[in-house]
XYZ file of C-alpha atoms in Angstrom:
702
model
C 0.000 0.000 0.000
C 2.800 2.415 0.901
C 4.410 1.843 -2.479
C 1.152 2.374 -4.370
C -0.283 5.494 -2.705
C 2.047 8.492 -2.760
C -0.513 11.307 -2.804
C -4.017 11.554 -1.353
C -6.426 14.347 -2.336
C -9.643 14.730 -0.309
C -12.284 17.103 -1.650
C -15.139 18.416 0.518
C -12.949 17.563 3.483
C -15.282 19.281 5.939
C -17.768 16.440 5.385
C -15.562 13.497 6.429
C -16.588 11.546 9.498
C -14.254 10.205 12.231
C -13.833 6.796 10.572
C -12.897 8.396 7.266
C -10.443 10.644 9.082
C -8.853 7.542 10.672
C -8.361 6.081 7.193
C -6.768 9.333 5.992
C -4.408 9.307 8.972
C -3.452 5.676 8.309
C -2.595 6.425 4.682
C -0.611 9.455 5.775
C 1.230 7.269 8.273
C 2.230 4.974 5.405
C 3.885 7.911 3.671
C 1.138 9.457 1.546
C 1.258 13.222 1.158
C -2.149 14.733 1.834
C -3.992 17.582 0.166
C -7.437 18.448 1.527
C -9.868 20.982 0.147
C -12.868 22.231 2.070
C -14.758 25.034 3.774
C -15.620 24.719 7.449
C -18.487 27.166 6.927
C -20.148 24.574 4.679
C -20.133 21.697 7.169
C -23.816 20.779 6.896
C -23.882 16.988 7.246
C -23.181 16.646 10.961
C -26.414 14.626 11.291
C -24.731 12.127 8.942
C -21.578 11.919 11.043
C -19.348 14.654 9.660
C -17.183 16.371 12.259
C -16.205 20.006 11.750
C -13.193 19.494 14.031
C -11.516 17.505 11.270
C -10.975 20.595 9.144
C -10.764 23.213 11.882
C -8.029 21.320 13.727
C -6.239 19.939 10.682
C -3.109 22.068 11.189
C -2.802 20.805 14.765
C -2.956 17.117 13.791
C -0.546 17.126 10.858
C 3.001 18.504 10.634
C 4.306 21.092 8.158
C 0.851 22.121 6.956
C 0.848 24.625 4.092
C -2.447 26.484 3.667
C -3.672 28.113 0.456
C -6.709 30.357 1.144
C -9.310 30.377 -1.614
C -10.940 33.665 -0.689
C -12.112 34.846 -4.094
C -15.744 34.297 -5.038
C -16.330 34.294 -8.805
C -20.005 33.345 -8.555
C -21.867 35.996 -6.605
C -22.243 39.745 -6.409
C -20.605 41.777 -3.664
C -23.979 42.133 -1.961
C -24.493 38.369 -1.740
C -20.929 37.616 -0.588
C -20.757 40.370 2.038
C -24.196 39.550 3.404
C -23.465 35.836 3.663
C -20.120 36.564 5.333
C -21.740 38.850 7.904
C -24.154 36.040 8.808
C -21.683 33.167 9.133
C -19.163 35.234 11.070
C -21.564 35.058 14.013
C -20.332 31.474 14.483
C -17.337 30.881 16.695
C -14.365 28.566 16.155
C -14.104 29.224 12.426
C -11.032 29.140 10.239
C -9.928 32.650 9.321
C -10.871 33.716 5.803
C -11.659 36.983 4.011
C -14.206 35.973 1.348
C -14.432 38.643 -1.293
C -16.460 38.923 -4.448
C -14.669 39.355 -7.741
C -17.869 41.148 -8.817
C -18.577 39.007 -11.827
C -22.141 40.078 -11.036
C -22.892 43.759 -10.385
C -24.806 44.508 -7.193
C -27.836 46.828 -7.397
C -30.039 47.846 -4.491
C -33.147 45.739 -4.645
C -31.270 42.562 -5.558
C -31.402 41.435 -1.923
C -34.747 41.710 -0.148
C -35.995 40.779 3.317
C -39.794 40.719 3.358
C -42.605 39.862 5.755
C -46.075 38.756 4.627
C -49.377 38.406 6.427
C -49.897 34.765 5.449
C -48.210 31.836 3.762
C -50.514 32.292 0.780
C -49.493 35.928 0.380
C -45.829 34.952 0.585
C -46.322 32.268 -2.087
C -48.197 34.665 -4.373
C -45.394 37.221 -4.121
C -42.784 34.591 -5.029
C -44.865 33.503 -7.998
C -45.311 37.069 -9.242
C -41.613 37.817 -8.772
C -40.623 34.784 -10.849
C -42.946 35.944 -13.625
C -41.504 39.460 -13.486
C -37.911 38.189 -13.603
C -38.466 35.959 -16.616
C -36.822 37.656 -19.572
C -34.813 40.123 -17.447
C -31.353 40.541 -19.060
C -28.690 38.574 -17.218
C -25.026 38.798 -18.164
C -22.528 36.086 -17.378
C -19.109 35.525 -18.923
C -19.694 38.316 -21.436
C -22.931 36.742 -22.685
C -26.346 38.264 -22.065
C -29.594 36.311 -22.158
C -33.082 36.512 -20.714
C -33.665 34.766 -17.401
C -35.894 31.731 -17.584
C -37.734 29.406 -15.202
C -34.757 27.161 -14.412
C -32.702 30.170 -13.279
C -34.938 30.420 -10.212
C -34.464 28.210 -7.160
C -36.670 28.011 -4.079
C -34.656 26.614 -1.172
C -36.405 25.272 1.907
C -35.242 23.833 5.192
C -37.880 21.156 4.648
C -39.838 20.722 1.430
C -42.242 18.373 3.165
C -43.173 20.936 5.830
C -43.084 24.157 3.827
C -43.599 23.691 0.104
C -47.365 23.187 -0.204
C -48.544 26.853 -0.473
C -45.750 27.653 -2.946
C -46.508 24.648 -5.145
C -50.177 25.567 -5.215
C -49.391 29.165 -6.226
C -47.030 28.014 -8.989
C -49.637 25.593 -10.336
C -52.312 28.272 -10.402
C -49.961 30.600 -12.273
C -49.035 27.925 -14.816
C -45.336 28.125 -13.924
C -43.468 24.855 -14.521
C -41.576 23.584 -11.502
C -39.532 20.588 -10.415
C -39.299 19.370 -6.845
C -35.883 17.763 -6.520
C -35.958 14.248 -5.136
C -39.277 12.495 -4.572
C -41.010 15.244 -2.575
C -44.286 16.170 -4.233
C -43.855 13.628 -7.033
C -47.133 11.886 -6.249
C -49.047 15.168 -6.421
C -48.260 15.750 -10.106
C -51.080 14.931 -12.563
C -48.924 12.650 -14.708
C -47.797 10.556 -11.741
C -51.332 10.397 -10.358
C -52.259 8.964 -13.758
C -49.366 6.479 -13.592
C -50.396 5.388 -10.102
C -53.958 4.821 -11.322
C -52.672 2.011 -13.586
C -51.915 -0.120 -10.558
C -55.074 0.880 -8.675
C -57.055 -0.296 -11.702
C -55.204 -3.602 -11.868
C -55.889 -4.114 -8.163
C -59.610 -3.346 -8.656
C -59.428 -0.247 -6.446
C -60.765 2.033 -9.195
C -62.903 1.305 -12.218
C -62.339 1.922 -15.913
C -63.983 5.356 -15.828
C -61.722 6.564 -12.987
C -58.618 5.402 -14.866
C -59.732 7.269 -17.987
C -60.432 10.375 -15.893
C -56.917 10.388 -14.404
C -55.321 10.239 -17.844
C -57.655 12.902 -19.230
C -56.757 15.251 -16.359
C -53.052 14.642 -16.960
C -53.532 16.000 -20.512
C -50.521 14.330 -22.105
C -51.554 14.529 -25.733
C -53.166 11.097 -25.937
C -56.705 10.853 -27.289
C -59.550 8.766 -25.776
C -58.955 5.966 -28.287
C -55.340 5.706 -27.118
C -56.418 5.346 -23.492
C -58.932 2.664 -24.468
C -56.132 0.786 -26.248
C -54.045 1.008 -23.088
C -56.889 -0.289 -20.904
C -57.465 -3.200 -23.277
C -53.769 -4.032 -22.979
C -53.998 -3.929 -19.166
C -57.026 -6.238 -19.227
C -55.119 -8.683 -21.425
C -52.108 -8.536 -19.134
C -54.234 -9.232 -16.065
C -55.946 -12.173 -17.739
C -52.530 -13.630 -18.568
C -51.077 -13.286 -15.061
C -51.486 -16.929 -13.950
C -49.605 -18.213 -17.010
C -46.852 -15.622 -16.773
C -46.427 -16.143 -13.043
C -45.757 -19.830 -13.670
C -42.971 -18.751 -16.065
C -41.701 -16.196 -13.528
C -41.660 -13.418 -16.103
C -44.048 -10.941 -14.472
C -42.773 -7.440 -13.647
C -44.278 -4.150 -12.503
C -41.917 -2.200 -14.760
C -43.036 -4.305 -17.739
C -46.626 -3.333 -16.982
C -45.814 0.368 -16.586
C -43.757 0.738 -19.757
C -46.145 -1.535 -21.636
C -49.089 0.729 -20.838
C -47.170 3.862 -21.877
C -46.327 2.118 -25.144
C -49.935 1.037 -25.668
C -51.297 4.573 -25.318
C -48.582 5.947 -27.599
C -47.140 8.433 -25.115
C -44.427 10.527 -26.784
C -42.610 13.744 -25.901
C -43.617 15.399 -29.155
C -47.307 14.729 -28.549
C -47.111 16.529 -25.202
C -45.226 19.469 -26.699
C -47.747 19.839 -29.500
C -50.321 20.864 -26.879
C -48.628 24.256 -26.478
C -46.451 24.202 -29.611
C -43.453 23.413 -27.422
C -43.443 26.908 -25.874
C -42.767 25.702 -22.342
C -41.294 22.306 -23.296
C -43.721 20.687 -20.890
C -42.791 17.268 -22.240
C -39.434 17.379 -20.455
C -41.140 18.018 -17.135
C -43.682 15.227 -17.698
C -41.062 12.693 -18.760
C -38.830 13.767 -15.889
C -41.609 12.936 -13.397
C -42.657 9.732 -15.166
C -39.010 8.673 -15.146
C -38.828 9.233 -11.404
C -41.933 7.056 -11.001
C -40.133 4.367 -13.003
C -37.397 4.552 -10.350
C -40.031 4.112 -7.612
C -41.147 0.902 -9.323
C -37.581 -0.372 -9.500
C -36.977 0.433 -5.837
C -40.070 -1.578 -4.869
C -39.308 -4.511 -7.151
C -35.714 -4.819 -5.962
C -37.012 -5.505 -2.455
C -40.111 -7.522 -3.352
C -39.026 -9.377 -6.480
C -39.129 -12.792 -4.797
C -42.418 -12.163 -3.027
C -45.473 -14.246 -3.849
C -46.219 -13.347 -7.496
C -49.965 -13.333 -6.961
C -49.678 -10.571 -4.367
C -47.031 -8.398 -6.075
C -49.473 -5.998 -7.744
C -51.731 -5.678 -4.715
C -48.689 -5.050 -2.501
C -47.443 -2.348 -4.846
C -50.864 -0.688 -4.972
C -50.893 -0.665 -1.174
C -47.384 0.801 -1.098
C -48.454 3.588 -3.476
C -51.539 4.422 -1.456
C -50.169 4.281 2.069
C -46.377 4.591 2.015
C -44.846 5.944 -1.181
C -45.420 9.702 -0.682
C -43.520 9.618 2.629
C -41.181 6.726 1.879
C -38.278 8.717 0.452
C -36.265 10.937 2.785
C -35.678 14.562 1.924
C -32.436 14.886 0.009
C -33.103 11.925 -2.319
C -31.128 12.421 -5.526
C -32.513 12.619 -9.051
C -30.980 11.528 -12.340
C -27.579 13.128 -12.559
C -27.866 15.183 -15.755
C -31.511 16.234 -15.607
C -32.501 19.886 -15.260
C -35.693 20.759 -17.139
C -36.529 24.404 -17.799
C -38.621 24.760 -14.678
C -38.355 26.476 -11.310
C -36.143 24.334 -9.073
C -37.539 23.536 -5.608
C -35.357 21.669 -3.150
C -33.975 21.466 0.354
C -30.898 23.531 1.177
C -28.929 20.312 1.620
C -29.742 19.309 -1.955
C -28.658 22.722 -3.245
C -25.093 22.444 -1.987
C -22.691 22.725 -4.917
C -25.322 24.387 -7.116
C -25.732 28.003 -8.172
C -28.613 30.049 -9.551
C -29.089 33.635 -10.723
C -32.209 33.876 -8.523
C -32.664 32.304 -5.084
C -35.730 32.465 -2.834
C -35.438 31.324 0.806
C -39.003 31.463 2.163
C -40.640 30.173 5.350
C -37.899 31.636 7.534
C -39.770 31.013 10.756
C -38.496 30.299 14.214
C -38.786 26.541 14.786
C -38.743 25.954 11.007
C -35.296 27.323 10.162
C -33.672 26.607 12.493
C -36.083 23.795 13.375
C -37.273 23.045 16.855
C -34.721 20.968 18.690
C -36.424 17.742 19.786
C -36.187 16.626 23.362
C -34.065 13.634 22.339
C -33.042 11.975 19.122
C -34.961 8.786 18.402
C -31.887 6.668 17.708
C -30.291 6.944 21.148
C -32.521 4.171 22.464
C -31.012 1.920 19.775
C -27.377 3.081 19.899
C -26.075 4.082 23.341
C -25.058 7.716 23.215
C -21.908 7.106 25.236
C -20.368 4.806 22.586
C -20.481 7.459 19.847
C -17.555 9.867 19.624
C -18.836 13.441 19.531
C -22.457 12.358 19.874
C -23.675 15.948 20.290
C -23.022 16.718 16.639
C -25.835 14.363 15.607
C -28.303 16.502 17.552
C -27.321 19.664 15.714
C -26.973 23.217 16.982
C -27.832 26.774 16.012
C -24.332 27.144 14.574
C -24.926 24.098 12.377
C -28.157 25.667 11.148
C -26.413 28.990 10.527
C -23.888 27.199 8.327
C -26.806 25.693 6.439
C -28.351 29.152 6.025
C -24.978 30.416 4.768
C -24.944 27.669 2.132
C -28.433 28.743 1.053
C -27.414 32.404 0.732
C -24.304 31.620 -1.292
C -26.225 29.643 -3.923
C -27.330 33.016 -5.372
C -25.395 34.771 -8.089
C -27.320 38.048 -7.982
C -30.956 38.024 -6.795
C -31.597 36.832 -3.243
C -34.960 37.019 -1.464
C -35.478 35.930 2.157
C -39.110 35.960 3.286
C -41.371 34.849 6.087
C -45.012 34.756 7.079
C -46.628 33.364 10.245
C -48.270 29.982 9.855
C -50.670 30.940 12.645
C -51.357 33.932 14.880
C -49.792 32.195 17.876
C -47.859 29.054 18.575
C -44.542 27.564 17.551
C -44.597 28.914 13.962
C -45.809 32.467 14.449
C -42.508 34.368 14.743
C -39.713 35.130 12.316
C -36.453 33.242 12.395
C -33.432 34.918 13.968
C -31.736 34.310 10.622
C -34.068 36.877 9.013
C -32.796 39.460 11.446
C -29.170 38.510 10.748
C -29.781 38.730 7.001
C -31.580 42.063 7.293
C -28.720 43.553 9.310
C -26.591 43.650 6.155
C -26.287 47.069 4.536
C -26.968 45.473 1.145
C -30.452 44.253 2.077
C -33.663 46.248 1.595
C -36.874 45.554 3.479
C -39.079 46.897 0.708
C -38.920 46.253 -3.013
C -38.045 49.410 -4.994
C -40.165 50.446 -7.957
C -38.613 48.782 -11.007
C -37.483 50.934 -13.888
C -38.288 50.337 -17.525
C -36.409 47.223 -18.681
C -36.454 45.749 -22.171
C -36.835 42.024 -21.682
C -35.040 39.412 -23.780
C -36.068 35.992 -24.998
C -35.846 33.635 -21.987
C -33.013 31.205 -22.551
C -31.569 28.549 -20.215
C -27.897 28.878 -19.385
C -25.470 26.593 -21.131
C -23.894 24.539 -18.372
C -20.176 25.014 -17.939
C -19.815 22.215 -15.430
C -17.884 19.052 -16.132
C -19.791 16.274 -17.867
C -18.647 13.105 -16.106
C -19.507 9.904 -17.951
C -18.909 6.241 -17.289
C -18.037 3.742 -19.998
C -21.530 2.292 -19.647
C -23.242 5.654 -20.112
C -21.147 6.359 -23.197
C -22.132 2.987 -24.586
C -25.804 3.916 -24.378
C -25.135 7.357 -25.870
C -23.342 5.895 -28.875
C -26.137 3.397 -29.391
C -28.723 6.194 -29.356
C -28.550 9.641 -27.714
C -32.290 9.622 -27.028
C -32.024 6.278 -25.230
C -29.348 7.919 -23.069
C -31.775 10.762 -22.350
C -34.555 8.418 -21.296
C -32.274 6.394 -19.032
C -29.987 8.976 -17.470
C -31.724 12.346 -17.763
C -35.250 11.161 -17.053
C -34.439 8.030 -15.063
C -36.565 5.413 -16.859
C -35.619 1.867 -15.891
C -35.976 -1.007 -18.358
C -37.154 -3.564 -15.831
C -35.493 -6.711 -14.564
C -33.562 -9.167 -16.667
C -33.507 -12.467 -14.835
C -29.895 -13.184 -15.790
C -28.835 -9.810 -14.423
C -25.584 -10.120 -12.528
C -24.131 -13.003 -14.534
C -21.689 -10.923 -16.583
C -20.549 -8.926 -13.542
C -20.073 -12.137 -11.568
C -17.740 -13.485 -14.243
C -15.850 -10.186 -14.309
C -15.476 -10.187 -10.521
C -14.241 -13.778 -10.442
C -11.676 -13.090 -13.158
C -10.627 -9.893 -11.411
C -9.694 -11.969 -8.354
C -7.789 -14.422 -10.550
C -5.802 -11.563 -12.096
C -5.224 -9.634 -8.865
C -3.868 -12.736 -7.158
C -1.680 -13.442 -10.159
C -0.157 -9.999 -9.753
C 0.836 -11.099 -6.227
C 2.376 -14.305 -7.585
C -0.570 -16.546 -6.615
C -1.638 -18.395 -9.793
C -4.994 -20.094 -9.358
C -5.914 -23.408 -10.915
C -9.336 -24.835 -11.734
C -9.518 -26.187 -8.168
C -10.219 -22.615 -7.021
C -13.330 -22.211 -9.208
C -15.957 -23.400 -6.651
C -14.636 -20.904 -4.112
C -14.565 -18.139 -6.728
C -18.206 -18.775 -7.613
C -19.235 -18.997 -3.979
C -17.753 -15.550 -3.442
C -18.680 -13.772 -6.659
C -21.728 -15.370 -8.320
C -24.684 -13.109 -7.589
C -27.941 -13.556 -9.520
C -30.544 -11.661 -7.490
C -33.459 -12.117 -9.915
C -32.920 -15.660 -11.183
C -35.258 -18.469 -10.162
C -33.724 -21.663 -8.751
C -33.422 -23.659 -11.983
C -31.956 -20.721 -13.883
C -29.500 -20.012 -11.054
C -28.256 -23.605 -11.169
C -27.888 -23.475 -14.953
C -26.011 -20.187 -14.812
C -23.680 -21.523 -12.135
C -22.804 -24.507 -14.319
C -22.253 -22.196 -17.277
C -20.038 -19.886 -15.212
C -17.995 -22.841 -13.990
C -17.424 -23.988 -17.576
C -16.407 -20.480 -18.643
C -13.880 -20.075 -15.830
C -12.486 -23.577 -16.311
C -11.962 -22.989 -20.019
C -10.463 -19.541 -19.433
C -7.934 -20.828 -16.905
C -7.038 -23.769 -19.131
C -6.382 -21.527 -22.133
C -4.800 -18.559 -20.331
C -2.955 -19.979 -17.335
C 0.390 -19.584 -19.084
C -0.310 -15.845 -19.534
C -1.087 -15.003 -15.898
C 2.505 -13.969 -15.239
C 2.308 -11.346 -17.987
C -0.395 -9.179 -16.375
C 0.428 -5.497 -15.945
C -2.898 -4.239 -14.502
C -6.198 -5.847 -13.522
C -9.457 -3.935 -13.044
C -7.499 -0.719 -13.464
C -9.435 2.469 -12.737
C -8.863 5.239 -15.251
C -10.076 8.814 -15.485
C -9.845 10.348 -18.915
C -9.914 14.145 -18.921
C -10.728 15.607 -22.320
C -11.415 19.059 -23.724
C -14.558 21.092 -22.936
C -14.873 19.677 -19.416
C -15.637 16.106 -20.513
C -14.420 13.404 -18.129
C -14.747 9.660 -18.698
C -14.075 7.200 -15.925
C -14.280 3.456 -15.558
C -12.233 0.290 -15.230
C -10.157 -1.601 -17.757
C -10.675 -5.351 -17.265
C -7.147 -6.470 -18.058
C -3.873 -5.075 -19.373
C -1.112 -7.556 -20.095
C 1.970 -7.995 -22.243
C 2.208 -10.328 -25.214
C 5.091 -12.714 -25.739
C 6.683 -10.008 -27.884
C 6.394 -7.478 -25.019
C 3.572 -5.558 -26.650
C 0.924 -4.054 -24.339
C -2.589 -5.362 -24.976
C -5.803 -3.984 -23.474
C -8.478 -6.658 -22.995
C -12.192 -6.135 -22.411
C -14.279 -9.126 -21.378
C -17.735 -9.431 -22.892
C -20.674 -11.660 -22.208
C -22.610 -12.873 -25.262
C -25.943 -12.461 -23.525
C -27.091 -8.898 -24.146
C -23.692 -7.941 -25.552
C -23.507 -4.486 -27.061
C -22.994 -3.752 -30.721
C -19.500 -4.652 -31.897
C -18.714 -1.184 -33.202
C -19.544 0.267 -29.790
C -17.167 -2.229 -28.198
C -14.423 -1.085 -30.534
C -15.130 2.539 -29.629
C -14.928 1.627 -25.977
C -11.577 -0.070 -26.523
C -10.193 3.074 -28.090
C -11.294 5.002 -24.993
C -9.476 2.430 -22.877
C -6.337 2.976 -24.948
C -6.592 6.728 -24.359
C -7.050 6.118 -20.632
C -4.018 3.841 -20.506
C -1.969 6.538 -22.198
C -3.048 9.163 -19.628
C -2.426 6.679 -16.802
C 1.079 5.573 -17.775
C 2.339 8.081 -20.333
C 2.831 5.159 -22.739
C 0.832 3.908 -25.691
C -0.825 0.509 -25.814
C -0.120 -1.639 -28.864
C -3.254 -3.782 -29.172
C -6.895 -3.711 -28.069
C -9.003 -6.834 -27.763
C -12.539 -7.991 -26.962
C -12.582 -11.408 -25.305
C -15.921 -13.250 -25.350
C -16.419 -15.319 -22.198
C -19.771 -17.091 -22.466
C -19.015 -19.361 -25.379
C -15.311 -19.700 -24.792
C -14.801 -18.004 -28.101
C -11.697 -16.125 -27.022
C -10.872 -12.887 -28.816
C -13.643 -11.712 -31.141
C -11.973 -8.375 -31.884
C -8.231 -7.697 -31.948
C -6.852 -4.502 -33.465
C -3.698 -2.461 -33.490
C -3.964 0.855 -31.666
C -4.273 3.489 -34.370
C -3.305 7.058 -33.416
C -5.655 8.558 -36.012
C -8.507 6.446 -34.670
C -7.726 7.567 -31.138
C -8.012 11.199 -32.222
C -11.354 10.492 -33.908
C -12.604 8.685 -30.797
C -11.548 11.582 -28.591
C -13.443 14.037 -30.766
C -16.494 11.790 -30.737
C -16.473 11.596 -26.934
C -16.095 15.388 -26.656
C -18.987 15.807 -29.080
C -21.060 13.456 -26.921
C -20.272 15.551 -23.847
C -21.346 18.744 -25.632
C -24.582 17.127 -26.792
C -25.408 15.984 -23.250
C -24.602 19.403 -21.789
C -26.740 21.175 -24.417
C -29.553 18.579 -24.299
C -29.186 17.760 -27.996
C -30.170 14.116 -27.737
C -31.880 13.008 -30.913
C -33.310 9.646 -31.859
C -31.462 7.235 -34.102
C -33.152 4.817 -36.443
C -31.430 1.800 -34.836
C -34.035 0.404 -32.450
C -33.590 -3.359 -32.471
C -33.372 -4.689 -28.920
C -33.741 -1.301 -27.198
C -35.570 -1.480 -23.872
C -36.901 2.058 -24.289
C -38.818 1.654 -27.556
C -42.184 1.897 -25.828
C -41.684 5.507 -24.665
C -39.578 6.637 -27.607
C -40.816 6.238 -31.141
C -44.145 6.367 -32.928
C -42.864 4.855 -36.178
C -41.870 1.351 -35.108
């Protein structure tokens, strides 16, 4: 370990917990030089175990510490930076820092407002009106001026579950598109109510007329005849359940996607309702994709339950548990950001930035929340066995750091508001944080009369952030950009494949063979039963299939060891992680299965493939070229050969090519182009649809 790890870089260091800090200290003790990056003022995960002392006391625990202050803020106006600083400086025990705006955004009085309203409804109406007024306002960033749009506005709440309802209602009434990050509010959207009604109908909880009504209310561009076709398909599916259950091929996801296919749901049909003005289709598909994830989450846990009760159990889960099942802070698909107002918890907003930020519901006992008399977990875990147990309970200083994070999400416009939830009681008074915010000289307590402003065409910002892709995600993009969109932007899941896990199990078993060979331990076929016991994992296979797959895996490994045992001493890397940094902020990361030398000392990169559900050969070749580029960045040397090795049929190498420098350059450009397309949401359909799991929600011409 000491020979392998020379340098250790830890980002977001303020969030590490005591166990992680112990690991860092152990690696440092083995000789690794450490570089940590973090901001103690953004320590907001203490309830998850992070310990602010790790960063505050870093210089006392390690010798010869060299500090580089990162005081310059290139995101926010002077008003935002100075106001946020004045708030967080009320905390004690901080690391010294200046924090200064580089004034990439110009501050104007009226950009920062502190407002009180008579009721929650009045507060929500003001936010809604302000968003409408800001849409189209010129906004300049990096020498480019555009009109603000919906997605430039974020509403940050201490708790979406406790505080969002009046705001969501006001936005709906005003016709303003919005997205609630995570699963909060998902089941209140018309399209998801319609999706849920599919399973209520199948469980005989609603009748045909109620199902039709839900889909009519959702208004997704499908006509009554389409809905009737979908209902007929559901009736056929239900009639066929006994036969399909005997074959163990039932699936909730199959039913969901099958119904969407039957009714002919398509993005373009939704957009045609308003000529694509608000691109409502993205919002609808975004929510329907999240519901697809809900189905997957349920099926992963209940897949082996009694088939006859699966649908009734899911209907019960949707009715009684689903809306409150997901904790606040649940993450969405990584790349998705429809042109809609973004609503989320402050914790979810960390690392994000917006031209316009609203922080409403700033009430005492809401933000900061009421401190409970005792945390519920201390009767399970004795408090005295947890180091620094108090940090799990939280403090006002913790909440102030969270408020600071909320303030610093804003680039220019920042509005902190409050309204009593009742005339008396726990939620009738303003938060102390409102007073601290208002104390800043940059904050007004009344909105000035706006001058005459010529509005521009609203236009979403082009993201400048890194686009980080895995090999698998690139594979789907190269197969079809729109399939990538459905999977990774919207979050649609294809359903379960009963052989899922077989290919990974083979990879994991071979990885152990190769890693042990690197240590001089060359395994024979006698080790195969132990390898399979450790690595074979088929979570969705029934008993007979699992036995068959085990026999097949044993044959594959036996044949591989027989044919390749004499090459095990020529391995250079096994399961080698690479990170390929390309132009335009595109990063590709993944693992190379095997890198070894040939008898003539040439370096060969090998990718193992499984015949079952193998990807298109040309995509495999593209992937191999990416591996070759990664090897070059990793070692500074060029590989000589790239190879695809088919495992299932013992076919050996099915592709073997010389590394071609011109081809590497073309591959690099293609990957960069893919990154640009993902960043700009230019994800068009291809005509190649054979075998795609997403056909049902994609095309109308198949």
